Every structure is written in C-alpha cells, then in structure tokens.
XYZ file of C-alpha atoms in Angstrom:
717
model
C 5.150 36.425 -23.657
C 7.696 33.680 -23.054
C 6.599 31.330 -20.432
C 9.248 31.099 -17.465
C 10.810 27.494 -16.822
C 10.168 25.566 -14.039
C 12.617 25.322 -11.238
C 13.604 21.709 -10.004
C 15.235 20.268 -6.970
C 18.359 18.178 -7.223
C 16.092 15.066 -6.357
C 14.044 15.461 -9.561
C 17.100 16.334 -11.714
C 18.268 12.682 -10.506
C 15.078 11.444 -11.558
C 14.955 13.112 -15.192
C 18.514 11.987 -16.043
C 17.752 8.451 -14.367
C 21.136 8.738 -11.952
C 21.528 8.757 -8.116
C 21.257 11.860 -6.097
C 25.025 11.350 -5.326
C 25.791 11.443 -9.094
C 23.917 14.726 -9.368
C 26.275 16.072 -6.580
C 29.209 15.066 -8.143
C 28.228 17.054 -11.261
C 27.484 20.168 -9.458
C 31.152 19.664 -7.786
C 33.228 18.523 -10.874
C 31.681 20.469 -13.811
C 32.213 24.208 -13.765
C 29.324 24.439 -16.442
C 26.818 23.065 -14.169
C 23.850 25.288 -14.050
C 23.871 27.389 -11.028
C 21.104 27.661 -8.658
C 18.497 29.902 -9.540
C 16.233 29.985 -6.268
C 15.620 27.977 -3.323
C 18.155 28.020 -0.230
C 21.737 26.908 0.238
C 20.690 23.938 1.958
C 17.723 22.963 -0.757
C 18.680 25.023 -4.082
C 16.247 25.037 -7.047
C 17.668 24.873 -10.590
C 16.193 26.082 -14.193
C 14.803 23.043 -15.743
C 15.485 24.147 -19.265
C 18.952 24.984 -18.348
C 19.323 21.624 -16.651
C 17.872 19.841 -19.368
C 20.232 21.836 -21.790
C 23.333 20.764 -19.951
C 22.361 17.202 -19.953
C 21.636 16.816 -23.597
C 25.288 18.277 -24.238
C 26.835 15.306 -22.412
C 24.603 12.820 -24.123
C 22.057 12.487 -20.983
C 18.673 11.667 -22.998
C 15.777 11.947 -19.931
C 15.392 8.968 -18.446
C 12.193 10.264 -16.655
C 8.842 8.277 -16.958
C 5.702 9.808 -18.369
C 4.487 10.153 -14.853
C 7.523 11.940 -13.802
C 7.306 14.190 -16.859
C 3.974 15.364 -15.762
C 5.030 15.917 -12.275
C 7.768 18.220 -13.345
C 5.959 20.282 -15.903
C 3.105 20.541 -13.101
C 5.904 22.880 -11.337
C 5.622 25.299 -14.304
C 2.196 25.358 -14.360
C 2.102 26.198 -10.467
C 4.912 28.849 -11.064
C 2.954 30.556 -13.873
C -0.628 30.160 -13.507
C -3.187 28.324 -15.819
C -5.187 25.856 -15.681
C -6.570 24.416 -12.416
C -6.013 20.930 -11.235
C -9.685 20.233 -11.519
C -9.614 20.867 -15.194
C -6.743 18.447 -15.423
C -8.589 15.903 -13.360
C -11.269 16.302 -15.969
C -9.101 15.848 -18.907
C -7.634 12.588 -17.415
C -11.006 11.166 -17.364
C -11.588 12.256 -20.936
C -8.044 11.414 -22.250
C -8.288 7.479 -20.659
C -11.479 7.046 -23.000
C -9.188 7.802 -26.076
C -7.321 5.102 -28.078
C -3.516 5.403 -27.989
C -3.426 6.367 -31.505
C -5.692 9.527 -30.628
C -3.721 10.217 -27.714
C -0.525 10.349 -29.890
C -2.111 12.601 -32.098
C -3.145 14.826 -29.504
C 0.563 15.098 -28.141
C 1.678 16.280 -31.100
C -0.693 19.005 -31.903
C 0.798 22.558 -32.026
C 0.122 24.514 -28.687
C -2.940 26.248 -29.668
C -4.758 23.233 -31.140
C -3.592 21.309 -28.346
C -5.283 23.794 -25.694
C -8.442 23.590 -27.817
C -8.458 19.934 -28.033
C -8.108 19.651 -24.406
C -10.885 22.135 -23.571
C -13.283 20.222 -25.971
C -12.240 16.681 -24.167
C -12.467 18.003 -20.539
C -15.853 19.826 -21.507
C -17.387 16.597 -22.565
C -17.080 14.887 -18.936
C -17.618 18.170 -16.800
C -20.994 16.651 -15.190
C -19.181 13.599 -13.920
C -16.995 15.129 -11.335
C -17.999 16.811 -8.232
C -18.250 20.703 -8.837
C -16.786 20.297 -12.233
C -17.139 23.527 -14.306
C -16.034 24.464 -17.823
C -12.665 23.936 -18.396
C -10.176 26.406 -19.536
C -7.085 25.931 -21.087
C -4.579 28.373 -22.807
C -1.622 27.912 -24.758
C 0.600 28.529 -21.772
C -0.767 25.137 -20.684
C 0.239 23.278 -23.571
C 3.487 21.540 -21.823
C 1.311 20.419 -19.049
C -1.241 18.942 -21.436
C 1.139 17.401 -23.547
C 2.688 15.727 -20.603
C -0.602 14.575 -19.383
C -1.842 12.818 -22.754
C 1.311 11.210 -22.757
C 1.378 9.952 -19.097
C -2.333 8.647 -20.150
C -1.408 6.770 -22.997
C 1.874 5.316 -21.836
C 0.991 4.676 -17.961
C -2.835 4.940 -17.904
C -5.221 7.199 -16.639
C -4.621 6.080 -12.606
C -0.896 6.946 -12.776
C -1.842 10.498 -14.091
C -4.639 10.774 -11.624
C -1.844 9.695 -8.719
C 0.359 12.567 -9.533
C -2.160 15.501 -9.963
C -3.578 14.586 -6.615
C -0.520 14.198 -5.163
C 0.390 17.785 -6.347
C -2.893 19.181 -5.317
C -2.714 17.558 -1.879
C 0.767 19.196 -1.459
C -0.581 22.742 -2.644
C -3.518 22.315 -0.013
C -3.480 22.846 3.483
C -4.906 19.407 4.359
C -3.119 16.822 6.020
C -3.402 13.129 6.948
C -4.942 12.253 3.863
C -3.677 8.698 2.874
C -5.147 6.155 0.565
C -6.058 2.678 2.068
C -4.077 0.092 0.959
C -5.559 -2.147 -1.722
C -5.309 -5.411 0.293
C -6.779 -3.872 3.485
C -9.398 -2.226 1.034
C -10.467 -5.796 -0.165
C -10.290 -7.157 3.039
C -12.580 -4.885 4.437
C -15.011 -5.335 1.617
C -14.690 -9.114 2.145
C -16.089 -8.748 5.509
C -19.731 -7.754 3.840
C -21.749 -10.744 3.412
C -23.126 -11.476 -0.237
C -22.926 -8.917 -3.073
C -24.286 -5.487 -2.084
C -25.463 -3.594 -4.804
C -25.272 -0.111 -3.101
C -22.463 0.668 -1.508
C -21.488 4.288 0.406
C -18.482 5.596 1.869
C -19.027 8.716 3.838
C -15.044 9.475 3.960
C -13.884 8.137 0.607
C -10.648 10.004 0.087
C -9.342 8.686 -3.096
C -11.823 6.030 -3.646
C -9.871 2.699 -2.519
C -12.935 1.079 -0.324
C -15.481 1.952 -3.071
C -13.082 0.639 -5.875
C -12.994 -2.690 -3.659
C -16.457 -2.730 -3.590
C -17.035 -2.585 -7.238
C -14.604 -5.347 -7.588
C -16.952 -7.439 -5.652
C -19.908 -6.388 -7.834
C -21.247 -3.364 -6.420
C -23.130 -1.068 -9.046
C -23.968 2.048 -7.328
C -20.999 3.782 -5.410
C -21.809 6.713 -3.262
C -18.704 8.694 -1.976
C -18.577 11.821 0.510
C -15.531 13.365 1.243
C -14.475 16.851 2.856
C -11.464 17.375 0.793
C -12.750 18.676 -2.686
C -9.384 17.270 -4.244
C -10.455 13.755 -2.732
C -13.773 13.907 -3.798
C -12.525 14.898 -7.319
C -10.169 12.213 -7.682
C -12.232 9.785 -5.984
C -14.911 10.294 -8.616
C -12.286 9.971 -11.508
C -10.536 6.958 -10.057
C -13.926 4.790 -9.913
C -15.065 6.185 -13.123
C -11.901 4.759 -14.512
C -11.710 1.385 -12.774
C -15.614 0.902 -12.703
C -17.029 2.310 -15.702
C -20.104 -0.099 -15.683
C -21.062 1.154 -12.096
C -23.106 4.373 -11.243
C -20.569 6.645 -9.363
C -22.062 9.679 -7.393
C -19.453 11.622 -5.164
C -19.812 14.948 -3.504
C -17.717 17.189 -1.470
C -18.546 18.009 1.951
C -18.349 16.896 5.738
C -20.474 14.122 6.119
C -21.371 14.479 9.413
C -22.132 18.031 9.355
C -23.234 18.360 5.765
C -24.709 14.852 4.864
C -24.932 14.909 1.229
C -27.094 11.497 1.200
C -29.538 12.203 3.810
C -32.171 9.877 2.610
C -29.845 7.132 1.209
C -30.018 3.652 2.764
C -27.314 1.494 1.298
C -26.830 -2.218 1.329
C -23.354 -1.936 2.707
C -21.100 1.074 4.366
C -17.258 1.024 4.231
C -15.444 3.468 5.759
C -11.705 4.644 6.917
C -12.912 7.760 8.654
C -10.372 10.257 10.148
C -9.020 9.597 13.739
C -9.029 11.541 16.652
C -10.842 14.832 15.365
C -12.197 16.953 18.263
C -13.690 19.481 16.156
C -16.476 17.279 14.366
C -19.497 19.098 15.271
C -20.195 17.619 18.781
C -21.850 20.908 19.801
C -23.957 21.505 17.056
C -25.285 17.778 16.273
C -26.081 17.296 19.857
C -29.738 16.243 19.109
C -28.943 14.829 15.493
C -31.531 11.488 15.260
C -28.301 9.505 13.898
C -27.164 8.918 17.453
C -29.529 6.240 18.069
C -26.775 4.538 20.249
C -26.025 7.507 22.263
C -24.713 10.873 21.708
C -20.963 10.524 20.892
C -18.567 12.264 23.402
C -16.374 15.165 21.952
C -13.379 12.785 22.173
C -15.272 10.105 20.203
C -15.664 11.261 16.805
C -14.789 7.671 15.660
C -18.309 6.629 17.203
C -20.169 9.359 15.413
C -18.966 7.687 12.311
C -19.926 4.210 13.468
C -23.471 5.657 14.065
C -23.375 7.694 10.753
C -22.665 4.430 8.924
C -25.650 2.434 10.728
C -27.803 5.054 10.085
C -27.439 4.701 6.175
C -28.195 1.010 6.120
C -31.108 -0.803 5.241
C -32.284 -3.054 8.084
C -30.095 -5.887 8.228
C -27.263 -4.087 6.015
C -23.623 -4.587 6.999
C -21.036 -2.009 7.697
C -17.319 -2.138 8.043
C -15.330 0.728 9.480
C -11.331 0.982 10.000
C -11.004 2.523 13.430
C -7.956 3.028 16.029
C -7.634 0.507 18.737
C -8.538 3.135 21.463
C -12.243 3.244 20.132
C -12.601 -0.266 21.588
C -11.437 0.849 25.360
C -11.579 4.479 26.261
C -13.559 5.331 29.148
C -15.691 8.123 27.345
C -16.973 6.123 24.947
C -18.203 3.302 27.198
C -22.136 3.981 27.344
C -22.078 4.126 23.399
C -20.118 0.720 23.212
C -22.538 -0.687 25.610
C -25.294 0.264 23.390
C -23.975 -1.032 20.124
C -23.318 -4.502 22.171
C -26.532 -4.481 23.962
C -28.623 -3.900 20.639
C -26.991 -6.293 18.445
C -25.578 -3.650 16.084
C -21.843 -4.365 16.754
C -20.965 -8.008 15.088
C -17.364 -8.508 15.232
C -14.141 -6.371 16.182
C -11.006 -7.429 14.344
C -7.339 -6.710 15.194
C -4.922 -6.045 12.310
C -0.996 -5.999 12.639
C 0.614 -2.790 12.810
C 1.915 -1.673 9.433
C -1.522 -2.562 7.874
C -2.460 1.213 7.416
C -1.234 4.713 8.492
C -0.463 5.140 11.307
C 1.937 2.419 10.651
C 3.158 1.657 14.182
C -0.567 1.126 15.526
C -2.312 -2.146 15.134
C -5.460 -0.964 13.908
C -9.077 -2.645 14.106
C -12.016 -3.484 11.542
C -15.593 -3.058 13.449
C -18.148 -4.907 11.294
C -21.681 -3.628 12.147
C -25.392 -4.798 11.034
C -28.230 -2.611 11.700
C -31.018 -4.368 13.629
C -34.101 -5.606 12.146
C -37.407 -4.983 13.766
C -37.966 -8.359 14.066
C -34.954 -10.114 13.239
C -32.982 -12.746 15.493
C -31.674 -11.959 19.073
C -27.735 -11.578 18.760
C -26.069 -12.923 21.671
C -22.326 -12.747 20.886
C -19.852 -10.589 19.296
C -16.820 -11.814 17.360
C -13.390 -10.853 18.182
C -10.524 -11.884 16.075
C -6.917 -11.207 16.660
C -4.875 -11.539 13.241
C -1.615 -10.051 14.436
C -0.835 -13.445 16.230
C -1.738 -16.992 15.473
C -3.063 -19.499 18.053
C -0.026 -21.282 19.179
C 1.900 -17.834 19.995
C -1.154 -16.866 22.042
C -1.193 -19.656 23.811
C 2.179 -19.865 24.713
C 3.532 -22.817 22.741
C 3.844 -23.935 19.265
C 7.184 -23.696 17.159
C 5.160 -23.299 13.827
C 4.965 -19.530 14.646
C 8.483 -19.140 13.578
C 7.385 -19.438 9.956
C 3.788 -18.449 10.047
C 3.947 -15.111 12.066
C 3.045 -11.861 10.622
C 5.897 -9.342 10.467
C 4.792 -6.129 12.449
C 5.343 -3.849 15.286
C 7.645 -1.223 13.493
C 6.805 1.715 11.545
C 8.354 0.051 8.433
C 6.250 -3.530 9.071
C 5.323 -5.900 6.613
C 1.934 -7.537 6.705
C 1.379 -10.948 5.393
C -2.011 -10.094 3.932
C -2.899 -13.312 2.795
C -2.426 -14.906 6.114
C -4.063 -12.106 7.821
C -7.298 -11.859 5.087
C -7.438 -15.528 5.235
C -7.552 -15.635 9.207
C -10.209 -12.821 9.473
C -12.286 -14.102 6.653
C -12.428 -17.517 7.933
C -13.394 -17.001 11.542
C -16.041 -14.375 10.407
C -17.740 -16.736 7.948
C -17.617 -19.385 10.345
C -19.260 -17.292 13.158
C -22.012 -15.881 10.643
C -22.931 -19.516 9.557
C -23.997 -20.095 13.243
C -22.663 -17.596 15.961
C -24.538 -19.804 18.835
C -21.997 -22.759 18.014
C -18.933 -21.238 17.120
C -16.116 -22.623 18.777
C -13.461 -20.327 17.806
C -9.501 -20.795 17.943
C -7.500 -20.171 21.095
C -5.431 -16.965 20.782
C -7.302 -16.189 17.580
C -10.719 -15.900 17.449
C -13.510 -16.043 20.173
C -17.134 -15.329 20.222
C -18.030 -13.408 23.501
C -21.387 -13.311 25.097
C -23.388 -10.091 25.234
C -23.774 -10.556 28.935
C -20.021 -10.995 29.483
C -19.112 -7.650 27.692
C -21.481 -5.500 29.427
C -19.554 -4.727 32.539
C -18.286 -1.231 33.799
C -15.738 -0.555 31.155
C -17.070 -2.541 27.955
C -13.783 -3.232 26.680
C -13.714 -4.485 23.288
C -10.074 -5.183 22.642
C -9.771 -8.429 21.036
C -5.881 -9.211 22.261
C -7.848 -9.149 25.667
C -11.127 -11.524 24.849
C -9.056 -13.954 22.618
C -6.246 -14.687 24.721
C -5.964 -18.424 25.676
C -5.638 -19.963 28.756
C -2.075 -21.378 29.885
C -3.308 -23.734 32.264
C -4.223 -26.335 29.747
C -0.636 -26.391 28.367
C 1.328 -29.584 29.497
C 4.591 -28.578 31.106
C 6.007 -31.787 29.776
C 4.970 -31.088 26.040
C 6.092 -27.278 26.229
C 9.603 -28.415 27.956
C 10.050 -30.768 25.118
C 9.403 -27.993 22.520
C 11.683 -25.677 24.388
C 14.559 -28.046 24.160
C 13.749 -28.381 20.031
C 13.742 -24.804 19.486
C 16.902 -24.517 21.754
C 18.659 -27.297 19.381
C 17.490 -25.428 16.083
C 18.657 -22.335 17.125
C 22.058 -23.666 18.454
C 22.389 -25.145 14.679
C 21.324 -22.118 12.893
C 23.858 -19.959 15.220
C 26.549 -22.216 14.290
C 25.515 -22.040 10.249
C 25.424 -18.193 10.595
C 29.088 -18.195 12.072
C 30.481 -20.340 9.334
C 28.816 -18.133 6.677
C 29.971 -15.099 8.352
C 33.480 -16.087 8.442
C 33.927 -16.596 4.934
C 35.592 -13.694 2.798
C 35.073 -12.964 -0.894
C 36.141 -9.588 -1.054
C 38.782 -6.827 -1.237
C 39.428 -3.506 -0.823
C 38.933 -1.542 -4.054
C 41.750 0.630 -3.429
C 42.212 4.494 -2.208
C 38.721 5.290 -4.180
C 35.628 3.724 -4.774
C 35.404 1.871 -7.994
C 33.113 3.071 -10.561
C 31.703 1.964 -13.696
C 29.716 2.936 -16.814
C 25.944 1.992 -16.332
C 22.936 1.770 -18.208
C 19.186 2.009 -17.497
C 16.813 -1.185 -17.299
C 15.226 0.678 -20.071
C 18.038 0.581 -21.991
C 19.071 -2.882 -21.673
C 15.470 -3.784 -22.644
C 15.589 -1.996 -25.939
C 19.067 -3.670 -26.468
C 17.750 -7.315 -26.002
C 19.403 -8.142 -23.074
C 16.419 -8.177 -20.711
C 12.737 -8.107 -20.854
C 10.796 -6.255 -18.207
C 7.525 -7.999 -17.342
C 4.352 -7.016 -15.000
C 1.027 -8.317 -14.065
C -1.392 -5.575 -15.449
C -4.964 -5.668 -15.666
C -6.445 -6.264 -18.805
C -7.041 -3.257 -20.833
C -4.435 -1.539 -19.153
C -1.760 0.625 -20.875
C 1.626 -0.011 -19.166
C 5.257 0.711 -19.999
C 6.602 -2.512 -19.550
C 6.226 -5.124 -22.328
C 3.163 -7.352 -21.626
C 5.297 -10.221 -23.074
C 4.777 -14.007 -22.578
C 2.732 -14.404 -19.774
C 0.201 -16.623 -18.264
C -3.502 -16.295 -17.313
C -4.981 -15.975 -13.590
C -7.103 -18.542 -12.599
C -4.815 -21.443 -11.596
C -1.781 -22.077 -9.500
C -0.159 -20.122 -6.948
C 1.079 -16.594 -7.110
C 4.597 -15.370 -6.194
C 3.632 -11.867 -4.287
C 5.586 -8.835 -2.826
C 5.115 -10.079 0.548
C 6.858 -13.418 -0.351
C 9.882 -11.644 -1.290
C 9.986 -9.669 2.088
C 9.708 -12.861 4.260
C 11.716 -15.144 1.957
C 8.783 -17.514 1.560
C 7.657 -19.684 -1.241
C 4.468 -18.429 -3.311
C 1.498 -18.144 -1.114
C -0.793 -16.172 -3.253
C -4.081 -17.369 -4.666
C -4.425 -17.072 -8.530
C -7.963 -16.196 -7.835
C -7.281 -13.187 -6.389
C -5.873 -11.906 -9.525
C -9.242 -11.804 -10.997
C -8.985 -10.596 -14.548
C -5.464 -9.752 -14.711
C -2.735 -11.248 -16.988
C -0.014 -12.692 -15.019
C 3.440 -13.831 -16.626
C 4.871 -16.908 -15.131
C 8.021 -16.907 -13.210
C 10.984 -18.975 -14.605
C 14.473 -19.860 -13.030
C 16.612 -17.105 -13.285
C 14.330 -14.236 -13.625
C 15.042 -11.295 -11.240
C 11.913 -10.133 -9.174
C 11.994 -6.286 -7.687
C 9.021 -5.095 -5.226
C 7.457 -2.325 -6.817
C 6.868 -0.399 -3.625
C 10.035 0.575 -1.792
C 9.122 0.084 1.772
C 12.541 -0.079 2.932
C 11.698 -3.142 5.003
C 13.059 -6.631 4.025
C 14.563 -7.583 0.863
C 13.399 -5.531 -2.463
C 14.855 -8.429 -4.840
C 14.819 -12.292 -5.295
C 16.104 -14.496 -7.961
C 13.872 -16.991 -8.963
C 15.080 -20.643 -8.155
C 13.581 -23.849 -8.731
C 11.115 -23.861 -6.115
C 9.522 -20.573 -7.406
C 9.498 -21.498 -11.011
C 6.081 -21.746 -12.487
C 4.139 -19.385 -9.925
C 2.189 -16.493 -11.356
C 3.843 -13.053 -10.946
C 1.858 -11.132 -8.268
C 0.773 -7.594 -8.712
C 3.281 -5.083 -7.205
C 6.372 -7.038 -8.410
C 8.253 -6.147 -11.364
C 10.088 -9.145 -13.404
C 13.324 -8.785 -15.163
C 14.068 -11.611 -17.240
C 18.041 -11.401 -18.591
C 19.460 -13.015 -21.335
C 21.830 -15.465 -19.997
C 24.291 -15.083 -22.297
C 24.466 -11.616 -21.587
C 23.530 -11.053 -17.819
C 23.982 -12.834 -14.923
C 21.105 -12.955 -12.660
C 22.618 -12.826 -9.327
C 24.883 -9.826 -10.664
C 21.661 -8.042 -11.934
C 19.691 -8.574 -8.513
C 22.519 -7.373 -6.580
C 22.848 -3.741 -8.250
C 19.079 -3.701 -8.976
C 18.297 -3.953 -5.168
C 21.237 -1.541 -4.053
C 19.409 0.912 -1.692
C 20.864 4.004 -3.530
C 19.518 2.451 -6.985
C 16.306 1.735 -5.687
C 15.863 5.485 -4.004
C 17.010 6.993 -7.478
C 14.428 5.306 -9.392
C 11.481 5.800 -6.723
C 8.869 8.413 -6.864
C 6.076 9.734 -4.633
C 5.297 10.623 -1.233
C 3.424 8.612 1.076
C 4.292 5.410 -0.900
C 7.808 5.220 -3.028
C 6.846 3.526 -6.316
C 10.025 2.055 -8.037
C 9.948 2.688 -11.871
C 11.796 0.034 -12.969
C 13.203 1.050 -16.259
C 15.228 3.814 -14.531
C 17.148 1.203 -12.243
C 20.777 1.357 -13.542
C 23.146 -1.734 -14.051
C 26.871 -1.525 -14.759
C 28.170 -2.825 -17.914
C 30.642 -5.754 -17.192
C 31.809 -8.676 -19.148
C 29.870 -11.691 -18.329
C 33.062 -13.266 -16.755
C 33.274 -10.032 -13.963
C 29.247 -10.263 -13.564
C 29.547 -13.790 -12.429
C 32.291 -13.102 -9.805
C 29.953 -10.204 -8.561
C 27.220 -12.708 -8.833
C 28.494 -15.174 -6.641
C 29.676 -12.459 -4.041
C 25.835 -11.491 -4.300
C 24.703 -15.009 -4.010
C 26.652 -15.097 -0.554
C 25.403 -12.007 0.682
C 21.637 -13.646 -0.005
C 22.573 -16.916 1.692
C 24.193 -14.634 5.196
C 20.984 -12.698 4.946
C 19.050 -15.809 4.947
C 20.658 -17.535 7.619
C 20.575 -14.165 10.028
C 16.695 -14.059 9.323
C 16.286 -17.800 10.390
C 18.660 -17.615 13.490
C 16.588 -14.360 14.442
C 13.343 -16.086 14.060
C 14.354 -19.068 15.955
C 15.937 -16.736 18.866
C 12.748 -14.891 18.943
C 10.443 -18.328 19.208
C 12.806 -19.792 21.522
C 12.807 -16.654 24.202
C 9.093 -16.404 23.494
C 8.552 -20.109 24.744
C 10.643 -19.757 27.591
C 9.125 -16.448 28.943
C 5.411 -18.201 28.124
C 6.495 -21.205 30.131
C 8.033 -19.291 33.013
C 4.894 -17.131 33.638
C 2.483 -19.868 32.944
C 3.808 -22.096 35.526
C 4.947 -24.691 32.997
C 8.901 -24.193 33.420
C 10.797 -23.605 36.600
C 14.240 -21.745 36.589
C 17.094 -24.273 37.639
C 17.759 -24.068 41.397
C 21.624 -23.624 40.834
C 21.179 -21.262 37.793
C 23.497 -18.362 38.153
C 23.099 -14.885 36.446
C-alpha cells in the first residue's frame, strides 16, 4: 500500500526551496495552482510534501534543502505513517558514521527493500553500545528516512544527523527544559578540574557536552546518566562519535532516585543539573547516606546534586557544577552551605555573565568542590570570582571597561568567552597554587576566610564578596577620568551626528524593488565565491575545506569578535586539531549561529588579515571580478535572509549554502556596497557612542555614590 506523503509547514517549504517565508507567502497569493492546504489550521496550514515538490519542480526550483533538512522533513513522514523508532535511527547513525563516503553512497542508491535490510544489519552491529538498545527493525516503508539519514551522515557527519533525531524525539516527548550546554561553557567547566582526570562522571549528562569536553582534555572513561532516555541515547552515540578512543558508559534513569553507578568513585564529576525541581525525592531519600553535609531541603534540589557529586568522587577529587545564583543565598539551604564551607568541600564559586546558558537572562554560577581527604590539609578560604565585571568597573573607575566589558544582561546576550574563561581560570589556578597567599583582584576575585563566611546567612554570592571598596579611589584621579570620558563621548556624538546626516539612498518608488537571486551554493558551483569553514580533522562537511592553515600559531577571529566588532581575540591553541583557513582582505564572514544579538557578518580588513578562522564562523571568499564584498556582506546579513537559511529549535544554525544573493552587474553591486559600508560605519559609531555614554554614566554614578564627586551647588534640573 502506498505510504502517505508528509505534511509540511510554510517555514519548511521555504527551507526546501531555499527562499524566505515572505516568498512562500507571495507564491500562495499570486499562483492559483499553488498546492492547497491539506491539513493544519487557517493560521498554521500544512501542505502535502509531494505536491509541493512537484509544484516547485514545475517552476525550476530544485530543492535547496541541506541533507539535515531533508532528514528533518522525512522524519515527519515517519511520524505520520509509523515505522522505525528514533532509537533504531540513533543506532544507525552510530553505525553509518563508521562507514566511508563511498559505502554510504552505495547504501543511498540501494532499492528500498535492500536498503532496509542493509540498515537493519548496520544498526544491529552497534545495538549493545546504546542504553536500552534492542534489535532494530526496518521495513520498506522506512526507505525514505533511511536514505536521508545515510546521505546526512555522508555529507554533514554523524553529529548533524544525531542533532536532528534528538530534536525530533524531544519534540515528540513530554520532556521540557532539555538544553545543550554551550561548548565554550562546557570547556570552561572541564578546565576547572586540575590535572587530567581519567575517569569522569556526569549524572545529568543530557546530550553529553560536558563529557565531550572532558574527553577533549584527555578523559578515557566517561560515565553518564540522564533521566530522559532520548538524552541518554543521544549522549552515548555522540560521545562514541567524538571520542572513539574513550570507554563510554551511559544509563537512562533518575540519578538521585536510581543511581546507576552506586559504587563508582570518579576522578572528577561535571554536571549541569536541572534547576528548581521540587519533586526530586526529598521524602523517600531523607536518610540517604549521600547527605553527608545535611539533608537538602525540599526546595534545594541543587544541593542534593552537589552532595551526589561529592559522594561519587575519590578523596581529593574535584567536581564542577553549573547552578542558579539562588543556590548561593537562599535561606533554606543555609545549613548545608555552612557545612560545605566548614568542611572545606566548597573551593570556589564563579559567577558567569547573563547569557552563558539557559536561562539566558540569569547570571549562572559554577561551584567547584573537592572531596575532603581523611588526612588532607586544612582549607581556610573559599575563592569567589565574578566574571561578569572587571576590576575597574567594580571599583568604580577605569575607562578600559569600555572595550573590555563582557556584554550581557538581556535574553540575547552575547558572552565574551575568551575573556570570561581567561578571568575564571587565571584566578582559580592562582588560588590553587597557594590559597593562603592569594591576593585576588579588586572587584573580580577574592579569597574569603571560612570564618568570615559562617555567619547567619552564609551568603556565597560572588558579587557581594568581591566588591571592591571605593574608599581607596582618589577623588582627583576619578574627576580627571570623568572629564576624559565626557570629552570622548562628545567627540563620538558629533561624529555619529555627522554620519547619520549623510544620505546615500532614495525611495524605490511605489513598490519595493525585486531582483533575481541565487543561493550561495549556486554561486560557489559557478566559481563566483568559495565557501570555507574550520572543521575538525576527519569531519566530512558540505563546505569545501579549501586552502587553509593549521591550528597551532597565531590568533583566531571568532564569532564573538564579529558580535563585538573587535579584532581577533581567539587563541589558536584552542582549535586543537582543527584545520583552520586563514582569512584574507575581502573575505566575508557570517556567524554560524543566528542569535539575533550584534552583527551577523563582517568584511575582513587589513587588521584581521592573516588570522585563523574560528569555529562557528562561515567564510565566503568572493571572486573580486564578479562579486563586491560589501555588497555580498550586506545581503548575506539581511535579517530575512538569515532567518530563511536557519534551522533548529533552541539554537538557529545558519546553512551558508542557502543564503541568497541578488544577481546584479558588478557596477551596480559596488553602488550597493558603498551604501552597506556606510551602514556598517554608522553602526560602529553608534556602538562606540553607546559604550562611552554608559562608561561616563557609570563613572559619574560611582563617584557620586562613593563620595569622590560632589554635585555642583548651582546645578539646575
């Protein structure tokens, strides 16, 4: 019996065709033969996939969907018609990733029945590696999704296919609040563990990001547990793909209620546990031996996770947990916090800028703990670090904060991970080297005596404990600094006003101007540009690897640099074994993640040339005889263009090949290029003026409240 066709949304049609949502809406209005909705609602209609594809083909629109998008679409058909389970497909990703591109191409071209049989054998070969892995069962009706999966693994790698499967299964389950720990944050947390621990546990492993970070630092035994089976399976497969030399053991169960590793003592524990969970087992676990520092209150599930981590450490072993800021000061957790401090188990609390991880509007904290040793040294102090500020800002003076400040505070905050990581690790390593002589840095890092922390509230909030005293600030020095900041602000404001007054555009007429466009993939195939990206060695990517450099020397231009408009700030050593292209003048860089905060694109100038290309950045290298770089950057970075080329749920990943560019003569491109260059300069002047205004206001407010500045007696409102 023929299988029913999948139903797709207007957004999915735009991704299949490689156009914007607005274009699909225009098609629906202007073309009477556009397929009618076959389901959904008036506000959210669904369309028959095969009818849409036939309509697109009749008008010469070949599918612009990436292999991962094709897989995402075919999964809709599987969900509607039944068939193989997501667990079976996860197994198949692991098996397919071990095959060569040639073998995968052969599989894609097999007849439906042969393809299903081949996939069943492949999945069965790795069934023992995944939690609850049973024998896979595929039928002829699964051929479309199997073909799409093999093609996705071949062209984009196993991780891309894995992300699509996990995203789909999380959507179909009742689970909520499952978010991936960002890689820079995972690397920071793993970097807080001294030495090179061989055996690492994550009792709430999610997708395995923290264990993957531990593997990058040399861990060879990885243990994970997660209450969601889909996350446990995803973590197991992901770790086997990224760390094939490691021994991976992942279990699916609630770590607090049903510990899968009751006898395990690890060298290190890394964890990003769920927050604010009241039904974590308080009553049934009241007499659990893990609560060596006190029974966690019902509202303090985070302190249960802290003690669970300590219970799984060898004496002297370290744990690092990502926790909400309320854990440091809630009254209900005071007794447990006091015992953690008194015993020497708590070694450091590091505050992160808002935007470091979900929830993005909250500044999370990393708690670093060490299991006390029976005859170990007495620990007399706890380190507190606030990476959300710098020393001059906290002290109430210092103009350098204009360029050094980490952005944060809003939902779309962008974190300067290089600065945040450097600040946290520098303070932690200096403290570890000699806690008794650690001097700290005003407003950034402070080692507080245990005795001073054991008051009635035991508030462990870093911002309170590292706050610098304003009494030491010289009034004359601060007044001079304010005057200098005000002069800079006035100059920036005048420059901004001049630039804003320039006109370089006219109205298009009664209707908006339209162009014939091409995708970046089409332009690359025609030789008008080259697509480059930094990829780990051995990764099979769709973008051409091109002429590139090797990591190991020089600086790296990162996605954070594009957001901030700064010069290259990344360290080539952080690229590890990646092959990184060298950026050149005229290259156009596009961030790989569409966060909606800061600039998405950048044209490489003389100051950036020679830097290595960071991860999470796409490089477009235009042929100057055919494409103007500023014209290219202007259209690539358009909000609608970025939205139409992005896929994902919690993070929008930009597919560079699907970005569209108008087809215009070079002379016309240059006219647009000059306009886009002016827009860029206007944006940069506005950014500079904003930072100077914020800095001037901060200096004034700090001086007035700190007593260094006095209001003018004859000042009028």
